[in-house]
PDB file of C-alpha atoms and ligand atoms in Angstrom:
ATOM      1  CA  UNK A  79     -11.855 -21.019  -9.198  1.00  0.00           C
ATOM      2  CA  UNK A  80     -14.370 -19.335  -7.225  1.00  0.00           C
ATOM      3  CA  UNK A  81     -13.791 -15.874  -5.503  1.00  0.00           C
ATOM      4  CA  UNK A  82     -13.608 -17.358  -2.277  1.00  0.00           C
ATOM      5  CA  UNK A  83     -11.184 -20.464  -3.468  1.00  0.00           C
ATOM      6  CA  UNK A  84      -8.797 -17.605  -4.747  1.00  0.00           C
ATOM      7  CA  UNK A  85      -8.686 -16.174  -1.077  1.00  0.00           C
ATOM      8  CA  UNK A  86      -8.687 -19.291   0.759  1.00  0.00           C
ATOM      9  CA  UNK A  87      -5.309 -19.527  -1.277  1.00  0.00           C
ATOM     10  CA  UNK A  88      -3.752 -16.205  -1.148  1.00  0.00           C
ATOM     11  CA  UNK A  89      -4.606 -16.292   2.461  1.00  0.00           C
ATOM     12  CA  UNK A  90      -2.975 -19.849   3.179  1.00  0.00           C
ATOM     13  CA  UNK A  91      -0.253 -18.730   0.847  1.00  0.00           C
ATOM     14  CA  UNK A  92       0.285 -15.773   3.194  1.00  0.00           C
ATOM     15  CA  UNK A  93       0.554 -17.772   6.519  1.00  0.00           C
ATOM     16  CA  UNK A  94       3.480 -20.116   4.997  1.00  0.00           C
ATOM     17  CA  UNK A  95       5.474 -16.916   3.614  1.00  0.00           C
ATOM     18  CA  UNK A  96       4.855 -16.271   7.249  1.00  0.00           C
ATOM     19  CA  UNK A  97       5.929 -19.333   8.850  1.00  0.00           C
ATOM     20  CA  UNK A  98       9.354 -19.175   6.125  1.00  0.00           C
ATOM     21  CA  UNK A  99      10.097 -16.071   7.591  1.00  0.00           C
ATOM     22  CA  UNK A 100       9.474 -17.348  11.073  1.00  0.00           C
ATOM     23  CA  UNK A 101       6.752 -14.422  11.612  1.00  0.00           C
ATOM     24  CA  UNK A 102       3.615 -14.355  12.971  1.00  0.00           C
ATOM     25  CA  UNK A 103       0.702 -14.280  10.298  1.00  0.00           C
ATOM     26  CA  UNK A 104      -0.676 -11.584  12.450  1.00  0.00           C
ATOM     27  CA  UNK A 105       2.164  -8.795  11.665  1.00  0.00           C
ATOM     28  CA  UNK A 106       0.924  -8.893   7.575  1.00  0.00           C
ATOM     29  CA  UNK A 107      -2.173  -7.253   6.758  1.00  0.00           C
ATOM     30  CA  UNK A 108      -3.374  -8.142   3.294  1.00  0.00           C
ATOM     31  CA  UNK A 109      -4.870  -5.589   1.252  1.00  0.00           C
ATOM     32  CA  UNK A 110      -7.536  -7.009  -1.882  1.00  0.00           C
ATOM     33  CA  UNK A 111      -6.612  -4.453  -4.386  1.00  0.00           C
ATOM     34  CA  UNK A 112     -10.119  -4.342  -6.389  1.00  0.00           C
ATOM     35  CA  UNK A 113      -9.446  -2.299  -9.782  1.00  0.00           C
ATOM     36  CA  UNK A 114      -9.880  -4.694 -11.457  1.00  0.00           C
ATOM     37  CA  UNK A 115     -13.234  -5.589 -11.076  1.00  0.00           C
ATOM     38  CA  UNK A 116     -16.871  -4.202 -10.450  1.00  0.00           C
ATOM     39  CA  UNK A 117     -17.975  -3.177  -7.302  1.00  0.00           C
ATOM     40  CA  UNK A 118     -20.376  -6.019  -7.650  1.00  0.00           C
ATOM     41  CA  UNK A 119     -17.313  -8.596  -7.951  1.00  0.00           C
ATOM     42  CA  UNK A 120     -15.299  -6.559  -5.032  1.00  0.00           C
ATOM     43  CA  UNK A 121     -18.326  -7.110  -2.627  1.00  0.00           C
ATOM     44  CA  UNK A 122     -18.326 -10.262  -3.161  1.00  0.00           C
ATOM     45  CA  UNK A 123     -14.454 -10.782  -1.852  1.00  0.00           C
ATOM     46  CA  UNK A 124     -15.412  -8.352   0.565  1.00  0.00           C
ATOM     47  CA  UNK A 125     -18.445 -11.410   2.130  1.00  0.00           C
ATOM     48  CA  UNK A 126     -15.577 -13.539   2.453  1.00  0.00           C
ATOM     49  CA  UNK A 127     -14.168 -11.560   5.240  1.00  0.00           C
ATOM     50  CA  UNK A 128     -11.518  -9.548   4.188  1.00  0.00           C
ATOM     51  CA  UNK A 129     -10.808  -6.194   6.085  1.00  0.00           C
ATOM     52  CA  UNK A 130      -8.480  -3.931   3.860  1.00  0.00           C
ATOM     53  CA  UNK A 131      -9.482  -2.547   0.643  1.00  0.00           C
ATOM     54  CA  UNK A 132      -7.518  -0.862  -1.907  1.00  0.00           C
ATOM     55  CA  UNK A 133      -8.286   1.000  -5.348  1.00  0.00           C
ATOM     56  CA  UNK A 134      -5.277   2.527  -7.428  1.00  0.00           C
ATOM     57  CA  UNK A 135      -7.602   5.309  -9.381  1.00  0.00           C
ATOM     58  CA  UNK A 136      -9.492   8.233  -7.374  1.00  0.00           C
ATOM     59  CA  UNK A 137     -12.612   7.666  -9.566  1.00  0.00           C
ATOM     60  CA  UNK A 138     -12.734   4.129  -8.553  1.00  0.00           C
ATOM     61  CA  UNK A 139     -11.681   4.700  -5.382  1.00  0.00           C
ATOM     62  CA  UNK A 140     -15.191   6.925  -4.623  1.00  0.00           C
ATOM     63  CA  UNK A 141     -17.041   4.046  -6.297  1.00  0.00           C
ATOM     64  CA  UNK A 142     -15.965   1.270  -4.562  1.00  0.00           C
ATOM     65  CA  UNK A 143     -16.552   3.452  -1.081  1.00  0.00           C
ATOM     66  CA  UNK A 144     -20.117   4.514  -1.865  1.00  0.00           C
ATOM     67  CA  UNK A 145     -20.737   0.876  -2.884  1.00  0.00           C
ATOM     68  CA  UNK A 146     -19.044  -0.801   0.043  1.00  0.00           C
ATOM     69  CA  UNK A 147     -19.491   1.855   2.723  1.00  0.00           C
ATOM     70  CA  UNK A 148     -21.921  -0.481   4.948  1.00  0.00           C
ATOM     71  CA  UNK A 149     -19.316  -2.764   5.371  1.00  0.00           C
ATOM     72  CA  UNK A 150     -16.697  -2.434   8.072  1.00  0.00           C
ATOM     73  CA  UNK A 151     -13.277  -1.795   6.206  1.00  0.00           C
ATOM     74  CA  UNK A 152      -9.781  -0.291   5.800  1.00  0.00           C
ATOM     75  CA  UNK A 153      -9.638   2.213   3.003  1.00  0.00           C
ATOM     76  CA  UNK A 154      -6.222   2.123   0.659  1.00  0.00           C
ATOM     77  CA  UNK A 155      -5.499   4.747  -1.650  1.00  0.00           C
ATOM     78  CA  UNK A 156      -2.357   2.916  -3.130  1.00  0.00           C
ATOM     79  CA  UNK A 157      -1.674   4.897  -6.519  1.00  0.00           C
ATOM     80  CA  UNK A 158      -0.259   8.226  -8.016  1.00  0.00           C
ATOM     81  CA  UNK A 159      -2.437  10.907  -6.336  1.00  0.00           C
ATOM     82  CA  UNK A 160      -2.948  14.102  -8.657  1.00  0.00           C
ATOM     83  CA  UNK A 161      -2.840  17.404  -5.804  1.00  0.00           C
ATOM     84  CA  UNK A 162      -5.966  19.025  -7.762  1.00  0.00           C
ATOM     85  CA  UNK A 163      -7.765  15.494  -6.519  1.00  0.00           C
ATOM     86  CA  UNK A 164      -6.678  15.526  -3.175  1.00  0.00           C
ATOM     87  CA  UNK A 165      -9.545  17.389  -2.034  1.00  0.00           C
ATOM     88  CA  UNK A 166     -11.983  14.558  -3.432  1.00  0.00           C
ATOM     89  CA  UNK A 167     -11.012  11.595  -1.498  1.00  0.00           C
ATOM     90  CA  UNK A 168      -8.268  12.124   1.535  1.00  0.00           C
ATOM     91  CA  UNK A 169     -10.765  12.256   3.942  1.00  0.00           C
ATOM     92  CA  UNK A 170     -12.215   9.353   3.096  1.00  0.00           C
ATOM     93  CA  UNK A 171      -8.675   7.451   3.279  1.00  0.00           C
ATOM     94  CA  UNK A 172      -7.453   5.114   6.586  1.00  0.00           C
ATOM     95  CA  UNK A 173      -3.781   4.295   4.518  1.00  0.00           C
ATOM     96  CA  UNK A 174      -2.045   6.172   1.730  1.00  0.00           C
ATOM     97  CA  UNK A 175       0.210   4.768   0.113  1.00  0.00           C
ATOM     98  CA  UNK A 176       1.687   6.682  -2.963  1.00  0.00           C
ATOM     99  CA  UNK A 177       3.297   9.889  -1.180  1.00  0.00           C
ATOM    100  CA  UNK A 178       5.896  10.958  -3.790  1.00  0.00           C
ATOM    101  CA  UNK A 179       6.299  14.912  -3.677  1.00  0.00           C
ATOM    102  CA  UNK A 180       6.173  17.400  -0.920  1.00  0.00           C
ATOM    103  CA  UNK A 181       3.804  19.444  -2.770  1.00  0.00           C
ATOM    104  CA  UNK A 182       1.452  16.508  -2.847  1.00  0.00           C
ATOM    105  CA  UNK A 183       2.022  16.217   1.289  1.00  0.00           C
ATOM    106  CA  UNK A 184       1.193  20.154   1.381  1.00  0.00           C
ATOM    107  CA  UNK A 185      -1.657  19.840  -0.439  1.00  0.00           C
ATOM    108  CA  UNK A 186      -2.575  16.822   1.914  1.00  0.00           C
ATOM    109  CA  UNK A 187      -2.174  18.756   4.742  1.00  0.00           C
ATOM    110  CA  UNK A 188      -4.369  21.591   3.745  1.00  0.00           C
ATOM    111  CA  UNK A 189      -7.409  19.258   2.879  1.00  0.00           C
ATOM    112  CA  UNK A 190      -7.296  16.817   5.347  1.00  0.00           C
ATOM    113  CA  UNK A 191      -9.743  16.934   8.846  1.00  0.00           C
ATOM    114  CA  UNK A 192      -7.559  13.998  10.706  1.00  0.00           C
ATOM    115  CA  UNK A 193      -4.329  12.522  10.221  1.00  0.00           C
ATOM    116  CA  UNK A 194      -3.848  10.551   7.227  1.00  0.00           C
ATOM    117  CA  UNK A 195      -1.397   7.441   7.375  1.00  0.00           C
ATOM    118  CA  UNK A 196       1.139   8.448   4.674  1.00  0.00           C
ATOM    119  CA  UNK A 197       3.700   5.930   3.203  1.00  0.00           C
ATOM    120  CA  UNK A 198       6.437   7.554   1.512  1.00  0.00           C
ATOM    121  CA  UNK A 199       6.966   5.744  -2.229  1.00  0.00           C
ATOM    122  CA  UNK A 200      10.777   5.356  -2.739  1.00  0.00           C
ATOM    123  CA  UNK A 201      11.707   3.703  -6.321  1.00  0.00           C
ATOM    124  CA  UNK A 202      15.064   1.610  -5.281  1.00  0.00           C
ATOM    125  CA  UNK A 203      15.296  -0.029  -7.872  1.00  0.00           C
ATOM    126  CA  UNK A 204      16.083   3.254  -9.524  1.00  0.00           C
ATOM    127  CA  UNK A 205      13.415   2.533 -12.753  1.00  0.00           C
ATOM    128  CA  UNK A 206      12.802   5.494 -14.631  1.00  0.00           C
ATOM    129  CA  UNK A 207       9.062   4.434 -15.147  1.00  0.00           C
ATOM    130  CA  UNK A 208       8.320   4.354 -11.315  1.00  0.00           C
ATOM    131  CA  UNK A 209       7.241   7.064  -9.114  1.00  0.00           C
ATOM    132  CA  UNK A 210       8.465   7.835  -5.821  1.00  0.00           C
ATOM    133  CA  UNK A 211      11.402   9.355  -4.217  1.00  0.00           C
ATOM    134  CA  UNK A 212      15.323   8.229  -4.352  1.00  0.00           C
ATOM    135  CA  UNK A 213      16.729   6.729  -0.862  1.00  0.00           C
ATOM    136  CA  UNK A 214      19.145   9.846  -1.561  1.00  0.00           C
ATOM    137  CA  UNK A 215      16.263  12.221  -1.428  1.00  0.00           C
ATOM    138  CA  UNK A 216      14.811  10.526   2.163  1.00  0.00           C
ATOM    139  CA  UNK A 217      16.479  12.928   4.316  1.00  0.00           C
ATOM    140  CA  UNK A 218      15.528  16.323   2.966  1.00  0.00           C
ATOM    141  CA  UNK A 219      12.051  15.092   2.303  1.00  0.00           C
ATOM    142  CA  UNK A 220      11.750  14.161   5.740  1.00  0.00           C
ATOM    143  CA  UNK A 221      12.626  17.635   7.294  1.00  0.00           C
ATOM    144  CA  UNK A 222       9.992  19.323   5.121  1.00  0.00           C
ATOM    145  CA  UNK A 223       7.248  17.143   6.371  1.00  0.00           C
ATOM    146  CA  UNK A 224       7.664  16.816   9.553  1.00  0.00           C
ATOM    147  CA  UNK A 225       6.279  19.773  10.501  1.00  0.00           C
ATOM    148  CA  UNK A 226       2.844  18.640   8.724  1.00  0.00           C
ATOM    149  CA  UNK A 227       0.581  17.556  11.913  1.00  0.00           C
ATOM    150  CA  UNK A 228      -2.260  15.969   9.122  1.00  0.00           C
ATOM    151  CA  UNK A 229       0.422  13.386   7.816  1.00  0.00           C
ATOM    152  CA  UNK A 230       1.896  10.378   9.634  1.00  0.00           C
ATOM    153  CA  UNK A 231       4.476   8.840   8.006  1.00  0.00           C
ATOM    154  CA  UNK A 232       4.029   5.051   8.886  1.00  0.00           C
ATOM    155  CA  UNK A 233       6.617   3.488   6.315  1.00  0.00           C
ATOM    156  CA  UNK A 234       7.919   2.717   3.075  1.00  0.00           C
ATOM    157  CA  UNK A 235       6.501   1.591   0.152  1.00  0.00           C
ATOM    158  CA  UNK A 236       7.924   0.340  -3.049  1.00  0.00           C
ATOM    159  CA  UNK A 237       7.068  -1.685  -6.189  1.00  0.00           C
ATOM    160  CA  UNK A 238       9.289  -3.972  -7.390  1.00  0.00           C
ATOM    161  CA  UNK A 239      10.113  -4.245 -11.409  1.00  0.00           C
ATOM    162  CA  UNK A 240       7.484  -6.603 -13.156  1.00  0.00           C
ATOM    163  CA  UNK A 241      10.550  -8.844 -14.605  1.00  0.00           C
ATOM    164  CA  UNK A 242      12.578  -8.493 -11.793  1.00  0.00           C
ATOM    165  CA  UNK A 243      13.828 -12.345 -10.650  1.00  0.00           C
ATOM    166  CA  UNK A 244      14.134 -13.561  -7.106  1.00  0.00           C
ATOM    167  CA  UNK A 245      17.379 -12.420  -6.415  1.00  0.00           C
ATOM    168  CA  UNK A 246      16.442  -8.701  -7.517  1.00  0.00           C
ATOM    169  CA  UNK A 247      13.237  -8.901  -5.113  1.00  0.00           C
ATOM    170  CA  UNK A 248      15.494  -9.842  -2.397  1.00  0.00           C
ATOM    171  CA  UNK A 249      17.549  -7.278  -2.833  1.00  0.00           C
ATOM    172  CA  UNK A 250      15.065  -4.167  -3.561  1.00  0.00           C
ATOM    173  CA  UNK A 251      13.067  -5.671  -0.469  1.00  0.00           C
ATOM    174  CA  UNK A 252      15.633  -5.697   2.044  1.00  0.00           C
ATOM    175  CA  UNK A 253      17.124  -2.384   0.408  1.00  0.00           C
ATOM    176  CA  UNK A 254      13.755  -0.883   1.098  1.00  0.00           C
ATOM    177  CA  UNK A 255      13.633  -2.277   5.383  1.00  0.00           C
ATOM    178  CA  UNK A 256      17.105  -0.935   5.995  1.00  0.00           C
ATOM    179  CA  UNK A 257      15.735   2.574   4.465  1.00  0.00           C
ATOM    180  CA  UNK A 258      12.886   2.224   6.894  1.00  0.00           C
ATOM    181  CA  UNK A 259      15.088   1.008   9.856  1.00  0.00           C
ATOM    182  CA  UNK A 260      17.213   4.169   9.572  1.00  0.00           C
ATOM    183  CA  UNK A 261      14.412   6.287   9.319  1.00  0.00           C
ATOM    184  CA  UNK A 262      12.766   5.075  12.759  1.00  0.00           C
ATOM    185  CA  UNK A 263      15.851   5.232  13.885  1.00  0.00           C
ATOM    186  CA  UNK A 264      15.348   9.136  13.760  1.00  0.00           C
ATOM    187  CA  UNK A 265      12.395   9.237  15.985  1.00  0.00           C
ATOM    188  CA  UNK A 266      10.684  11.906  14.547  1.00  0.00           C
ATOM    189  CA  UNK A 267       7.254  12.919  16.147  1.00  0.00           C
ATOM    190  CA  UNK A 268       5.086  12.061  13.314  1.00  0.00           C
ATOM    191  CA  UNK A 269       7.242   9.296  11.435  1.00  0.00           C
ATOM    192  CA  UNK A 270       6.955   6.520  12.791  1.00  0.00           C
ATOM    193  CA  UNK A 271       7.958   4.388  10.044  1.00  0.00           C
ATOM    194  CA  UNK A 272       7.562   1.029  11.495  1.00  0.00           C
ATOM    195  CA  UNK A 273       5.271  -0.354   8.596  1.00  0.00           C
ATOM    196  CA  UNK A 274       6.068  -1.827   5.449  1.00  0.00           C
ATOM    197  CA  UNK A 275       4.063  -1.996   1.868  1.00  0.00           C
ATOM    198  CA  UNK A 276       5.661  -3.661  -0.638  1.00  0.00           C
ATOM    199  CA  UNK A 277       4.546  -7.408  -2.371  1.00  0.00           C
ATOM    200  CA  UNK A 278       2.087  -7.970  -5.000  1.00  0.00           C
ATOM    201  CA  UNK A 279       0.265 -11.464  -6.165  1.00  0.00           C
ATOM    202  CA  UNK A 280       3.577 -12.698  -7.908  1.00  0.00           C
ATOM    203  CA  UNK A 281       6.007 -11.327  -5.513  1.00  0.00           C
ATOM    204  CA  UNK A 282       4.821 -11.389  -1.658  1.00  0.00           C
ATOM    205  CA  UNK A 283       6.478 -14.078  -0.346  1.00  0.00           C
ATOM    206  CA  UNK A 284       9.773 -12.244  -1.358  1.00  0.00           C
ATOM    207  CA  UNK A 285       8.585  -9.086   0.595  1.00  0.00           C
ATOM    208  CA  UNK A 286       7.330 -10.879   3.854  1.00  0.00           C
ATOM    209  CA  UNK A 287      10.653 -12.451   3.898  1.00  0.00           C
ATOM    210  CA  UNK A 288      11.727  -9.320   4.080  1.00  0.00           C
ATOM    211  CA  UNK A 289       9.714  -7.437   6.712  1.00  0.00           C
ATOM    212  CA  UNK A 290       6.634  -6.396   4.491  1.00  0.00           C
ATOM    213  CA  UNK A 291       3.368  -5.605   7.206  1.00  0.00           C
ATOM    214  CA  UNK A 292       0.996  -5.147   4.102  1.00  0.00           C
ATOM    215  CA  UNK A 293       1.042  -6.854   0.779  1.00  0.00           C
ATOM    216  CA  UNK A 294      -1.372  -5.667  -2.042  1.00  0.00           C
ATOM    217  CA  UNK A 295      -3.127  -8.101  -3.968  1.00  0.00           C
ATOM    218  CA  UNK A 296      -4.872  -7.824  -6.829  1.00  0.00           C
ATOM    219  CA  UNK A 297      -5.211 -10.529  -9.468  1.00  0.00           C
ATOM    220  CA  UNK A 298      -4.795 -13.547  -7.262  1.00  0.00           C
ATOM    221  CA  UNK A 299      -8.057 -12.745  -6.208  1.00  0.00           C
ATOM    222  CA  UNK A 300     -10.019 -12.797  -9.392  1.00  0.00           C
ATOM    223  CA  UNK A 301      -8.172 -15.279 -11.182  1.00  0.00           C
ATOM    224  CA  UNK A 302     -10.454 -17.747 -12.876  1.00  0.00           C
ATOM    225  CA  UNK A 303      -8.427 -20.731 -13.106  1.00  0.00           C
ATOM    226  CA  UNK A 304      -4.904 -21.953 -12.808  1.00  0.00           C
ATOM    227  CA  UNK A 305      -2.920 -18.790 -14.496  1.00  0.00           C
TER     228      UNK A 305
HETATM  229  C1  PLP B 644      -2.593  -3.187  -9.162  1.00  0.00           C
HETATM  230  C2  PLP B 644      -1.718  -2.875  -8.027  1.00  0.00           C
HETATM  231  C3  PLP B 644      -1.379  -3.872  -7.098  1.00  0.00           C
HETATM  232  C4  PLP B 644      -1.851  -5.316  -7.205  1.00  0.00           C
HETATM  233  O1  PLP B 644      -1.202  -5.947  -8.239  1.00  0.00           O
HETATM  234  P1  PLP B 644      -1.446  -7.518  -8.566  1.00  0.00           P
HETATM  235  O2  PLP B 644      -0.237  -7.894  -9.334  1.00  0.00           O
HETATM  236  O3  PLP B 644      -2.689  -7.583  -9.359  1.00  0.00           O
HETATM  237  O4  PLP B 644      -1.551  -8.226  -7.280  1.00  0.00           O
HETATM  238  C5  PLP B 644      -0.551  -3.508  -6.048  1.00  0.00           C
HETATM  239  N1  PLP B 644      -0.096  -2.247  -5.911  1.00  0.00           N
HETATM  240  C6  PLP B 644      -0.394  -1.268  -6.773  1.00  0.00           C
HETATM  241  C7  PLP B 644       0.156   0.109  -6.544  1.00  0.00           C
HETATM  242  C8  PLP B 644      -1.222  -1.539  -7.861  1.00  0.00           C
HETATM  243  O5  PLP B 644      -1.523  -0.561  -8.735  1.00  0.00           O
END
């Protein structure tokens, strides 16, 4: 498969998760997560029109941008952010996606020139190995940032577990857009929370069925045949 087969696919596989869930294909934004591959490779997706662009790893992420930077894009910043690198890359971030301490949205705060669209990570599924805050924890969180003008908190993101079945994603999914429901519910100045990222290449059609507005792929992408 070429590069451009692969996101002819994920694309069209996108609008029927779309259609399942009776949604229009408009409300999901998809996000090519390129750590993977070279910036060479990424560019290449990047010709066949896609718009958001997401790297895991700061070091990559400052690659990919000096690489790609004359093309008109979204920037991602979708994994664990160290505070002592914050200073490095927020300002070059549209969509953050990894917020998972308070310190870290401090530190955020202090460094950044704009706002910076924050989603809060919250580990439902309650897997040891996964960052982000409890659903218990939402509440207090919420009260210490609110008060940080630099953030925006426009949703929730989660991952699901890698051998989780279909049943599980249903149920971490729509765990995770009742979370987010409440949480608008609040109306809190700079918390919008009416955005969703959670759904990966072998689990988005679980999360758009369940309200996800982005899904991150990565190795549907840059698979190079059927697997
Ligand atoms: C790698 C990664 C993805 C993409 O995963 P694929 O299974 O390759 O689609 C999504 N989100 C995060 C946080 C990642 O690190």
């Amino acid at each position: 498969m070429t590069i451009e087969e692969n996101k002819n696919n994920v694309y069209q596989a996108v609008k029927a998760a779309c259609e399942k869930a009776n949604r229009s294909s408009d409300e999901v934004n998809i996000i090519a997560v390129t750590k993977y591959v070279s910036s060479d490779i990424a560019e290449e997706l990047v010709k066949t029109g896609i718009k958001h662009i997401a790297e895991n790893r700061v070091d990559k992420f400052l690659d990919k941008y000096q690489a790609l930077n004359n093309y008109d894009l979204t920037w991602h910043l979708i994994g664990t952010l160290q505070r002592r690198k914050v200073k490095d890359v927020i300002n070059l971030v549209d969509y953050f996606h990894a917020l998972d301490s308070v310190k870290l949205a401090e530190e955020i705060q202090k460094r950044a020139n704009h706002t910076i669209k924050c989603f809060l990570q919250v580990n439902v599924s309650g897997e040891e190995s996964k960052h982000g805050f409890s659903p218990e924890e939402l509440d207090t969180v919420l009260d210490q940032i609110k008060n940080l003008d630099n953030i925006c908190i426009v949703g929730l993101m989660t991952m699901a577990p890698i051998d989780a079945d279909d049943q599980e994603l249903d149920v971490i999914f729509s765990q995770t857009n009742e979370l987010r429901k409440s949480i608008q519910e609040k109306k809190i100045k700079n918390v919008p929370c009416d955005q969703l990222s959670m759904g990966m290449s072998r689990d988005f059609d679980e999360a758009i069925q369940n309200g996800s507005t982005f899904v991150r792929i990565g190795s549907a992408f840059f698979k190079e045949n059927g697997d």
